[in-house]
mmCIF file of C-alpha atoms in Angstrom:
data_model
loop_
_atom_site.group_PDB
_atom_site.id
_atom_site.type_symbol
_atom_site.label_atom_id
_atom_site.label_comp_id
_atom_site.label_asym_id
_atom_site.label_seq_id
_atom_site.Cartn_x
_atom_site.Cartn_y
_atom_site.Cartn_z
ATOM 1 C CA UNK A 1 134.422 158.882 99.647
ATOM 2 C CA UNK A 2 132.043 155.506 99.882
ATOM 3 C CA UNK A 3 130.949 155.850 96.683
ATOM 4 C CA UNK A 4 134.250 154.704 94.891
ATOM 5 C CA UNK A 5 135.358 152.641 97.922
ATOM 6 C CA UNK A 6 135.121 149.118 95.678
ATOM 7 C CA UNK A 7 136.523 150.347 92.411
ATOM 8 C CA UNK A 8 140.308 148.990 93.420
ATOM 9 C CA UNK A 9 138.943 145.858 94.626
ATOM 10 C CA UNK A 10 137.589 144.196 91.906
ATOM 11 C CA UNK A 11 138.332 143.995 88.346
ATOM 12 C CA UNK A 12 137.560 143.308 84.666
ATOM 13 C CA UNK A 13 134.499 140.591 85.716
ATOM 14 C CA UNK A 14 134.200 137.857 83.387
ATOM 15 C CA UNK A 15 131.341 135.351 83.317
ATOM 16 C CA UNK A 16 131.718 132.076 83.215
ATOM 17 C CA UNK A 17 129.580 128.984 82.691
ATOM 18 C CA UNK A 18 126.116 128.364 85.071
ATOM 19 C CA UNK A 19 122.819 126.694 84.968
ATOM 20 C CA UNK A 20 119.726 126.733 86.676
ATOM 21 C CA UNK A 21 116.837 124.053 86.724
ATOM 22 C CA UNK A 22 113.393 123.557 87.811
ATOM 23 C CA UNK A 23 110.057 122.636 88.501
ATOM 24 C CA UNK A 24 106.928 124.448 88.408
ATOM 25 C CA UNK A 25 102.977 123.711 89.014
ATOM 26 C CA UNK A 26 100.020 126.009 87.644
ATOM 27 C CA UNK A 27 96.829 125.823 88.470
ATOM 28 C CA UNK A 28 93.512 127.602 87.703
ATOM 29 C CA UNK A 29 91.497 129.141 90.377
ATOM 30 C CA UNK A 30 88.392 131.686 89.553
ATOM 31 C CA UNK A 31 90.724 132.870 85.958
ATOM 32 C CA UNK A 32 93.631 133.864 87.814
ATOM 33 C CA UNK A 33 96.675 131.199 87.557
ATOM 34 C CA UNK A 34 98.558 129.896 90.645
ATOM 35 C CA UNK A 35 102.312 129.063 90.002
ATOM 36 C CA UNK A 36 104.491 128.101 92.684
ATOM 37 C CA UNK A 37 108.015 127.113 91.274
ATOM 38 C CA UNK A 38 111.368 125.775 92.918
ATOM 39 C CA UNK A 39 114.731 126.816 90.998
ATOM 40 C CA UNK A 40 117.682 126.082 91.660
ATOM 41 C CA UNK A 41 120.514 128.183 90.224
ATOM 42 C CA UNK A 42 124.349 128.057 90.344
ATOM 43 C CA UNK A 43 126.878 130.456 88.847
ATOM 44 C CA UNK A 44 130.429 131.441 88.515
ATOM 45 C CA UNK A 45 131.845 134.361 87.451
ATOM 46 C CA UNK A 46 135.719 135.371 87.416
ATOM 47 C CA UNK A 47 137.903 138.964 88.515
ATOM 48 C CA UNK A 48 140.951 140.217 89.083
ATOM 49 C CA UNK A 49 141.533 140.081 93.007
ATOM 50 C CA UNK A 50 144.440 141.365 94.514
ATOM 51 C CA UNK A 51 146.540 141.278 91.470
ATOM 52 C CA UNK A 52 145.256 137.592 90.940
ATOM 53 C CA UNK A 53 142.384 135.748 89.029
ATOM 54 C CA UNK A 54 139.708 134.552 91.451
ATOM 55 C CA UNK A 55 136.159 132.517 90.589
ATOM 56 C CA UNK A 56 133.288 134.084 92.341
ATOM 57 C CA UNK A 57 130.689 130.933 92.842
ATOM 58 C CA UNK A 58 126.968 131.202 93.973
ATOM 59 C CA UNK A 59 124.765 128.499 94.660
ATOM 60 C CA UNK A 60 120.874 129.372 95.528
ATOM 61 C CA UNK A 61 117.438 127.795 95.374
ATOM 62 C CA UNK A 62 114.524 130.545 94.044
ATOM 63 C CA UNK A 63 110.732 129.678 95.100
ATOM 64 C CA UNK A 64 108.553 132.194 93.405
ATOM 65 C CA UNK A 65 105.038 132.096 93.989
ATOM 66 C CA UNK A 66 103.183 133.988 91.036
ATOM 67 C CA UNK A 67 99.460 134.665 90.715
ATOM 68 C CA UNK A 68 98.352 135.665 86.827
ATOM 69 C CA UNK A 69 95.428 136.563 84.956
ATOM 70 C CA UNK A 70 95.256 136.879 80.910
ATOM 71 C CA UNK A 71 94.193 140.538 79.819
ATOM 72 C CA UNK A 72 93.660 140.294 76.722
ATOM 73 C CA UNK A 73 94.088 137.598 73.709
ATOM 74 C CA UNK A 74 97.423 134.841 74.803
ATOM 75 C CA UNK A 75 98.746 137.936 76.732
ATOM 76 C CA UNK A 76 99.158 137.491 80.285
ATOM 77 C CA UNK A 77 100.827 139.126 83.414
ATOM 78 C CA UNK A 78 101.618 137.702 86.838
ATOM 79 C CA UNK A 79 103.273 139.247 89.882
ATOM 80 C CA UNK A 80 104.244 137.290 93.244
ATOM 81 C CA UNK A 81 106.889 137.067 96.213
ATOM 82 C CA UNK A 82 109.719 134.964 95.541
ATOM 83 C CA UNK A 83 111.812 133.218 98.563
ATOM 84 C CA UNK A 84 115.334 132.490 98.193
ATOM 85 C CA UNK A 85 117.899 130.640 99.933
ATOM 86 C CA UNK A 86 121.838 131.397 99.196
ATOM 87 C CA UNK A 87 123.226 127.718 99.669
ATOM 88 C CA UNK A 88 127.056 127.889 98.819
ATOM 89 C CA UNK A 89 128.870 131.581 98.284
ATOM 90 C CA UNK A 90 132.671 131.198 97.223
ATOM 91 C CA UNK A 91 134.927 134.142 96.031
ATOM 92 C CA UNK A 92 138.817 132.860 95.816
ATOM 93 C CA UNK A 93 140.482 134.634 98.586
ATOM 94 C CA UNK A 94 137.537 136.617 100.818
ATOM 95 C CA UNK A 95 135.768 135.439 103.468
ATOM 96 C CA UNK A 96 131.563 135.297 102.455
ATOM 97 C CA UNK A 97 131.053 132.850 104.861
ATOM 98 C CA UNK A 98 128.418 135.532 106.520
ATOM 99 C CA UNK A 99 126.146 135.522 103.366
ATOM 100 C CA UNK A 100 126.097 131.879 102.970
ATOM 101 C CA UNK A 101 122.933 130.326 104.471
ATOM 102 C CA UNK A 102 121.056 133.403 103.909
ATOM 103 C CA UNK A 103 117.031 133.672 103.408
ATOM 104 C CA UNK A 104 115.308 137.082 101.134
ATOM 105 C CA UNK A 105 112.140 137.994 100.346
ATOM 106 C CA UNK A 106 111.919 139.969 96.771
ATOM 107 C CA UNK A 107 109.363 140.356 94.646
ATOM 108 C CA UNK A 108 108.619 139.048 90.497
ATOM 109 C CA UNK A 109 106.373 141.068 88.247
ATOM 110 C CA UNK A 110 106.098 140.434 84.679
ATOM 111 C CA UNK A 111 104.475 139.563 81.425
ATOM 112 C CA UNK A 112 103.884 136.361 78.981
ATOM 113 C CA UNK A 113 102.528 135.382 75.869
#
């Protein structure tokens, strides 16, 4: 049964503090909006592990490139790929090293006023 196979593992997950920063640049081409963006993000996160507390840490740098266009009045929508690169990935007592170093592709889609 795979579909309960991590409910033992971990437990009661807790957040803890995090913080991302960044830089972006828009620009205007033909009324659509050009934003490429760099983020970098780190968090940290704690469960119950083995019968012990241990922090779950991520470190990982976002670049999202989004096109937009207003459609009507300050309303706006924009939708783009967004890269990202997993820099550090710690969890207390289990071996990530395989994930760490990792490069996705996903995908943003949203709105703004």
């Amino acid at each position: 049964d795979f579909s309960n196979a991590g409910e033992d593992i971990l437990e009661g997950g807790e957040s803890k503090m995090g913080y991302h920063f960044g830089i972006f640049y828009q620009m205007n081409i033909l009324g659509f909006s050009l934003r490429p963006e760099l983020v970098y993000t780190t968090t940290k996160s704690s469960y119950q592990f083995n019968q012990k507390e241990a922090e779950y840490k991520v470190s990982k740098i976002d670049l999202p490139i989004l096109v937009g266009t207003k459609i009507f009045g300050p309303v706006k929508i924009f939708a783009g790929p967004s890269l990202q690169y997993i820099v550090d990935n710690d969890f207390e007592g289990f071996d990530l090293g395989d994930v760490q170093d990792e490069f996705t592709i996903g995908a943003q889609l949203g709105a703004g006023i």
